[in-house]
């Protein structure tokens, strides 16, 4: 190969790598801002009533599986579930910022432990709620979120194992997988509201909260982010310019859709309840 051809190839590969980093960063900034709006909603809607009235604070909330008279354990699960969500939704994006990891390692470790415990307890509480009192969405919806709960437990176990073994590369990978699974409920809301805004809610029966779109979204809420993450790992490990550009276009389109969804969820679900 001539020097010129070699130089052109290297320049192309460099451009593709830069584009991968740029689109991934853009995705992260949008996702972090969207998590921020969801966090504000969680802090404003769930914390004040539960802080002042305890489990009775769940009464009258918009949660169909929220408060049940005389069901102490179920109500405790529901209250802890929505309170722990603040650590998961607020802490997840912070854990992924490299500058925080390198400049404040003690904070990273402390938040990481809290995040891990919160994700495990919240998943267990969620599983308990779904299978003892149910929620909206029918059996397929229940199975979709159940698999998410199981993945959270598995990913948390691997992230912890590799952190304790000081195998940081593997720890980082499992922690990123945990982030995608633990934020699935956020992806669900954003995915649904973006769809409603763009199509008016095709394939969604709002009476029963079932339908083909919800069936797909029930699993895509974590399988799609997890698949994109694996693709990102691959782009870094075995870069080919064509594969990298395909990743850039795919993540670019998904990020644009995610931004529509964040706007729609903020305006339609979260900000009106503040
Ligand atoms: C660990 C990450 C999770 C977070 C951050 C989270 C967050 C939340 C939040 C904020 C709510 C309140 C609903 C709203 O106002 O939008 C909620 C409700 C709920 N979540 Fe989760 N969740 C998680 C995982 C799960 C899992 C794995 C399950 C089940 C296996 C689950 C089951 C439920 C149920 C049953 C409700 C009540 C819905 C109702 O009242 O019908 N969650 N969750």
Short mmCIF file of C-alpha atoms and ligand atoms in Angstrom, two decimals:
data_model
loop_
_atom_site.label_atom_id
_atom_site.label_comp_id
_atom_site.label_asym_id
_atom_site.label_seq_id
_atom_site.Cartn_x
_atom_site.Cartn_y
_atom_site.Cartn_z
CA UNK A 1 0.00 0.00 0.00
CA UNK A 2 1.35 3.49 -0.87
CA UNK A 3 2.12 5.98 1.88
CA UNK A 4 -0.70 8.22 0.66
CA UNK A 5 -3.27 5.42 0.74
CA UNK A 6 -2.07 4.45 4.21
CA UNK A 7 -2.31 8.07 5.43
CA UNK A 8 -5.85 8.41 4.04
CA UNK A 9 -6.90 5.18 5.76
CA UNK A 10 -5.46 6.30 9.09
CA UNK A 11 -7.10 9.73 8.77
CA UNK A 12 -10.46 8.05 8.05
CA UNK A 13 -10.05 5.73 11.02
CA UNK A 14 -9.14 8.74 13.23
CA UNK A 15 -12.22 10.64 12.02
CA UNK A 16 -14.46 7.65 12.72
CA UNK A 17 -13.02 7.26 16.23
CA UNK A 18 -13.56 10.95 16.97
CA UNK A 19 -17.14 10.69 15.67
CA UNK A 20 -17.78 7.65 17.91
CA UNK A 21 -16.57 9.58 20.95
CA UNK A 22 -18.53 12.69 20.00
CA UNK A 23 -21.87 10.94 19.43
CA UNK A 24 -21.43 8.85 22.59
CA UNK A 25 -20.72 12.02 24.59
CA UNK A 26 -23.76 13.76 23.07
CA UNK A 27 -25.86 10.73 24.02
CA UNK A 28 -24.53 10.86 27.57
CA UNK A 29 -25.13 14.60 28.04
CA UNK A 30 -28.73 14.26 26.81
CA UNK A 31 -29.32 11.16 28.97
CA UNK A 32 -27.83 12.87 32.05
CA UNK A 33 -30.03 15.95 31.60
CA UNK A 34 -33.09 13.73 31.12
CA UNK A 35 -32.22 11.76 34.28
CA UNK A 36 -31.96 15.14 36.04
CA UNK A 37 -35.57 16.05 35.19
CA UNK A 38 -36.79 12.61 36.34
CA UNK A 39 -34.80 13.06 39.58
CA UNK A 40 -36.43 16.44 40.28
CA UNK A 41 -39.84 14.77 39.79
CA UNK A 42 -38.93 11.87 42.14
CA UNK A 43 -37.64 14.24 44.84
CA UNK A 44 -40.62 16.60 44.59
CA UNK A 45 -43.43 14.04 44.29
CA UNK A 46 -42.41 11.14 46.56
CA UNK A 47 -40.14 12.54 49.26
CA UNK A 48 -42.31 15.22 50.96
CA UNK A 49 -45.44 13.05 51.59
CA UNK A 50 -43.43 10.00 52.74
CA UNK A 51 -41.14 12.17 54.93
CA UNK A 52 -44.10 13.78 56.72
CA UNK A 53 -46.66 10.90 56.86
CA UNK A 54 -44.54 7.73 56.53
CA UNK A 55 -46.16 4.91 54.55
CA UNK A 56 -49.52 6.75 54.73
CA UNK A 57 -47.91 9.31 52.44
CA UNK A 58 -48.46 6.82 49.59
CA UNK A 59 -52.23 7.29 49.88
CA UNK A 60 -53.73 9.23 47.03
CA UNK A 61 -50.59 9.07 44.91
CA UNK A 62 -50.97 8.34 41.20
CA UNK A 63 -49.40 4.86 41.65
CA UNK A 64 -51.92 2.05 40.97
CA UNK A 65 -49.76 -0.34 43.02
CA UNK A 66 -48.91 2.29 45.63
CA UNK A 67 -50.93 2.08 48.85
CA UNK A 68 -53.04 -0.91 50.01
CA UNK A 69 -54.85 -0.78 53.36
CA UNK A 70 -53.31 -3.19 55.91
CA UNK A 71 -50.50 -4.41 53.63
CA UNK A 72 -47.47 -3.25 55.60
CA UNK A 73 -44.82 -5.17 53.65
CA UNK A 74 -46.18 -4.21 50.21
CA UNK A 75 -46.49 -0.55 51.24
CA UNK A 76 -42.96 -0.60 52.64
CA UNK A 77 -41.71 -2.08 49.37
CA UNK A 78 -43.52 0.62 47.36
CA UNK A 79 -42.21 3.46 49.55
CA UNK A 80 -38.62 2.22 49.54
CA UNK A 81 -38.82 1.58 45.80
CA UNK A 82 -39.73 5.17 44.94
CA UNK A 83 -37.30 6.68 47.50
CA UNK A 84 -34.33 4.55 46.36
CA UNK A 85 -35.10 5.64 42.79
CA UNK A 86 -33.52 9.01 43.68
CA UNK A 87 -30.11 7.40 44.31
CA UNK A 88 -30.36 5.31 41.13
CA UNK A 89 -31.58 8.05 38.80
CA UNK A 90 -29.49 10.82 40.38
CA UNK A 91 -26.35 8.78 41.09
CA UNK A 92 -26.11 6.71 37.88
CA UNK A 93 -25.01 9.50 35.52
CA UNK A 94 -22.60 10.95 38.14
CA UNK A 95 -20.81 7.59 38.38
CA UNK A 96 -20.10 7.69 34.65
CA UNK A 97 -18.36 11.09 34.55
CA UNK A 98 -14.60 10.34 34.21
CA UNK A 99 -13.57 13.66 35.84
CA UNK A 100 -15.54 12.82 39.00
CA UNK A 101 -14.05 9.32 39.09
CA UNK A 102 -10.47 10.54 38.81
CA UNK A 103 -10.68 13.74 40.92
CA UNK A 104 -12.95 12.44 43.69
CA UNK A 105 -12.25 8.69 44.00
CA UNK A 106 -13.63 8.48 47.55
CA UNK A 107 -16.93 10.03 46.40
CA UNK A 108 -17.02 7.62 43.43
CA UNK A 109 -16.56 4.63 45.76
CA UNK A 110 -19.13 5.89 48.27
CA UNK A 111 -21.73 6.68 45.62
CA UNK A 112 -20.96 3.41 43.82
CA UNK A 113 -21.72 1.38 46.95
CA UNK A 114 -24.94 3.33 47.58
CA UNK A 115 -25.96 2.94 43.93
CA UNK A 116 -25.35 -0.80 43.99
CA UNK A 117 -27.29 -1.35 47.23
CA UNK A 118 -30.12 0.92 46.02
CA UNK A 119 -30.37 -0.90 42.67
CA UNK A 120 -30.47 -4.34 44.33
CA UNK A 121 -33.03 -3.35 47.00
CA UNK A 122 -35.16 -1.45 44.50
CA UNK A 123 -35.17 -4.39 42.07
CA UNK A 124 -36.16 -6.79 44.88
CA UNK A 125 -38.93 -4.40 46.03
CA UNK A 126 -40.10 -4.00 42.42
CA UNK A 127 -40.21 -7.79 41.90
CA UNK A 128 -42.17 -8.16 45.13
CA UNK A 129 -44.67 -5.48 44.07
CA UNK A 130 -45.19 -6.88 40.57
CA UNK A 131 -45.76 -10.46 41.71
CA UNK A 132 -47.82 -9.77 44.87
CA UNK A 133 -50.01 -6.85 43.79
CA UNK A 134 -49.42 -6.44 40.03
CA UNK A 135 -49.33 -3.18 38.13
CA UNK A 136 -50.49 -1.84 34.78
CA UNK A 137 -49.41 -3.55 31.56
CA UNK A 138 -50.59 -7.18 31.58
CA UNK A 139 -48.53 -10.38 31.76
CA UNK A 140 -46.06 -9.48 29.00
CA UNK A 141 -45.32 -6.16 30.72
CA UNK A 142 -44.82 -8.01 34.01
CA UNK A 143 -42.41 -10.46 32.35
CA UNK A 144 -40.48 -7.64 30.66
CA UNK A 145 -39.87 -5.72 33.88
CA UNK A 146 -39.18 -8.98 35.77
CA UNK A 147 -36.33 -9.83 33.41
CA UNK A 148 -35.00 -6.31 34.00
CA UNK A 149 -35.08 -6.91 37.76
CA UNK A 150 -33.16 -10.18 37.34
CA UNK A 151 -30.56 -8.52 35.06
CA UNK A 152 -30.06 -5.75 37.65
CA UNK A 153 -29.27 -8.38 40.30
CA UNK A 154 -26.88 -10.27 38.00
CA UNK A 155 -25.06 -7.14 36.73
CA UNK A 156 -24.75 -5.75 40.27
CA UNK A 157 -23.16 -9.02 41.43
CA UNK A 158 -20.57 -8.93 38.62
CA UNK A 159 -19.82 -5.20 39.08
CA UNK A 160 -19.20 -5.80 42.80
CA UNK A 161 -17.13 -8.93 42.24
CA UNK A 162 -14.74 -7.20 39.83
CA UNK A 163 -14.53 -4.04 41.97
CA UNK A 164 -13.49 -6.16 44.97
CA UNK A 165 -10.96 -8.02 42.82
CA UNK A 166 -9.62 -4.62 41.60
CA UNK A 167 -10.17 -5.74 37.99
CA UNK A 168 -11.18 -2.26 36.90
CA UNK A 169 -11.69 -2.92 33.18
CA UNK A 170 -14.22 -5.67 33.83
CA UNK A 171 -15.76 -3.71 36.71
CA UNK A 172 -16.35 -0.74 34.40
CA UNK A 173 -18.07 -2.92 31.81
CA UNK A 174 -20.44 -4.56 34.30
CA UNK A 175 -21.13 -1.21 36.00
CA UNK A 176 -22.12 0.25 32.62
CA UNK A 177 -24.42 -2.73 31.99
CA UNK A 178 -25.92 -2.19 35.43
CA UNK A 179 -26.52 1.48 34.60
CA UNK A 180 -28.43 0.54 31.42
CA UNK A 181 -30.59 -2.04 33.24
CA UNK A 182 -31.22 0.16 36.31
CA UNK A 183 -32.21 3.09 34.07
CA UNK A 184 -34.57 0.94 31.97
CA UNK A 185 -37.60 2.53 33.67
CA UNK A 186 -36.29 5.93 32.51
CA UNK A 187 -35.77 4.62 28.94
CA UNK A 188 -39.32 3.23 29.06
CA UNK A 189 -40.91 6.59 29.91
CA UNK A 190 -38.78 8.46 27.37
CA UNK A 191 -39.37 5.80 24.67
CA UNK A 192 -43.11 5.82 25.24
CA UNK A 193 -43.57 9.58 25.38
CA UNK A 194 -41.39 10.11 22.29
CA UNK A 195 -43.56 7.58 20.45
CA UNK A 196 -46.77 9.25 21.60
CA UNK A 197 -45.47 12.61 20.42
CA UNK A 198 -44.37 11.32 17.01
CA UNK A 199 -47.20 8.87 16.21
CA UNK A 200 -50.03 9.79 18.56
CA UNK A 201 -49.53 6.45 20.35
CA UNK A 202 -49.80 3.85 17.53
CA UNK A 203 -49.92 0.31 18.94
CA UNK A 204 -50.77 1.47 22.46
CA UNK A 205 -54.09 0.74 24.19
CA UNK A 206 -54.16 3.38 26.93
CA UNK A 207 -57.17 1.77 28.68
CA UNK A 208 -55.36 -1.48 29.45
CA UNK A 209 -51.82 -0.15 28.95
CA UNK A 210 -51.08 -3.03 26.55
CA UNK A 211 -50.54 -3.32 22.79
CA UNK A 212 -47.80 -4.25 20.31
CA UNK A 213 -45.70 -1.13 20.91
CA UNK A 214 -45.73 -1.64 24.68
CA UNK A 215 -44.86 -5.33 24.25
CA UNK A 216 -41.77 -4.36 22.26
CA UNK A 217 -40.88 -1.46 24.57
CA UNK A 218 -41.26 -3.69 27.65
CA UNK A 219 -38.13 -5.56 26.55
CA UNK A 220 -36.46 -2.87 24.39
CA UNK A 221 -36.29 -0.54 27.42
CA UNK A 222 -33.13 -2.41 28.48
CA UNK A 223 -32.23 -4.72 25.55
CA UNK A 224 -31.72 -1.82 23.14
CA UNK A 225 -29.47 0.26 25.46
CA UNK A 226 -27.56 -2.92 26.37
CA UNK A 227 -27.10 -3.83 22.69
CA UNK A 228 -25.82 -0.31 21.91
CA UNK A 229 -23.42 -0.56 24.83
CA UNK A 230 -21.99 -3.86 23.55
CA UNK A 231 -21.62 -2.27 20.13
CA UNK A 232 -19.74 0.65 21.75
CA UNK A 233 -17.35 -1.82 23.45
CA UNK A 234 -16.80 -3.51 20.09
CA UNK A 235 -16.11 -0.20 18.36
CA UNK A 236 -13.35 0.40 20.88
CA UNK A 237 -11.88 -3.10 20.90
CA UNK A 238 -11.92 -3.92 17.18
CA UNK A 239 -12.38 -0.66 15.30
CA UNK A 240 -13.31 -0.79 11.62
CA UNK A 241 -14.12 2.60 10.05
CA UNK A 242 -17.30 1.28 8.41
CA UNK A 243 -18.60 -0.32 11.62
CA UNK A 244 -17.80 2.84 13.57
CA UNK A 245 -19.67 5.09 11.14
CA UNK A 246 -22.67 2.75 11.24
CA UNK A 247 -22.60 3.01 15.05
CA UNK A 248 -22.37 6.82 14.80
CA UNK A 249 -25.43 7.05 12.54
CA UNK A 250 -27.45 4.56 14.61
CA UNK A 251 -26.67 6.20 17.95
CA UNK A 252 -27.21 9.64 16.37
CA UNK A 253 -30.73 8.68 15.27
CA UNK A 254 -31.51 7.04 18.64
CA UNK A 255 -30.19 10.10 20.49
CA UNK A 256 -32.41 12.40 18.42
CA UNK A 257 -35.40 10.18 19.27
CA UNK A 258 -34.35 10.15 22.93
CA UNK A 259 -34.28 13.98 22.96
CA UNK A 260 -37.84 14.07 21.61
CA UNK A 261 -38.82 11.56 24.31
CA UNK A 262 -37.13 13.54 27.09
CA UNK A 263 -38.96 16.69 26.02
CA UNK A 264 -42.29 14.84 25.79
CA UNK A 265 -41.81 13.03 29.14
CA UNK A 266 -40.74 16.25 30.88
CA UNK A 267 -43.71 18.22 29.54
CA UNK A 268 -46.30 15.43 29.74
CA UNK A 269 -45.32 13.30 32.75
CA UNK A 270 -42.87 14.95 35.12
CA UNK A 271 -43.09 18.75 35.18
CA UNK A 272 -46.93 18.91 35.38
CA UNK A 273 -46.80 16.88 38.65
CA UNK A 274 -44.38 19.24 40.43
C1 LIG B 1 -33.94 -0.32 39.77
C2 LIG B 1 -34.37 0.57 38.91
C3 LIG B 1 -35.76 1.13 39.03
C4 LIG B 1 -36.10 2.43 39.25
C5 LIG B 1 -35.16 3.61 39.34
C6 LIG B 1 -37.54 2.48 39.38
C7 LIG B 1 -38.26 3.62 39.59
C8 LIG B 1 -39.62 3.68 39.78
C9 LIG B 1 -40.39 4.88 40.01
C10 LIG B 1 -39.82 6.29 40.05
C11 LIG B 1 -41.67 4.52 40.15
C12 LIG B 1 -42.86 5.46 40.36
C13 LIG B 1 -43.61 5.56 39.06
C14 LIG B 1 -43.58 6.93 38.47
O1 LIG B 1 -44.00 7.86 39.14
O2 LIG B 1 -43.14 7.09 37.30
C15 LIG B 1 -41.74 3.09 40.05
C16 LIG B 1 -42.87 2.32 40.17
C17 LIG B 1 -42.92 0.96 40.10
N1 LIG B 1 -41.87 0.12 39.76
FE1 LIG B 1 -39.96 0.66 39.50
N2 LIG B 1 -38.03 1.21 39.22
C18 LIG B 1 -36.98 0.35 39.01
C19 LIG B 1 -37.02 -1.01 38.76
C20 LIG B 1 -38.17 -1.75 38.85
C21 LIG B 1 -38.23 -3.19 38.68
C22 LIG B 1 -37.04 -4.06 38.31
C23 LIG B 1 -39.52 -3.54 38.91
C24 LIG B 1 -40.16 -4.90 38.84
C25 LIG B 1 -39.55 -6.02 38.67
C26 LIG B 1 -40.28 -2.35 39.20
C27 LIG B 1 -41.61 -2.30 39.51
C28 LIG B 1 -42.34 -1.17 39.80
C29 LIG B 1 -43.74 -1.18 40.16
C30 LIG B 1 -44.62 -2.39 40.32
C31 LIG B 1 -44.10 0.16 40.36
C32 LIG B 1 -45.47 0.68 40.81
C33 LIG B 1 -46.29 0.95 39.60
C34 LIG B 1 -47.74 1.05 39.99
O3 LIG B 1 -48.08 1.71 40.97
O4 LIG B 1 -48.54 0.42 39.29
N3 LIG B 1 -39.44 -1.28 39.15
N4 LIG B 1 -40.48 2.60 39.82
#
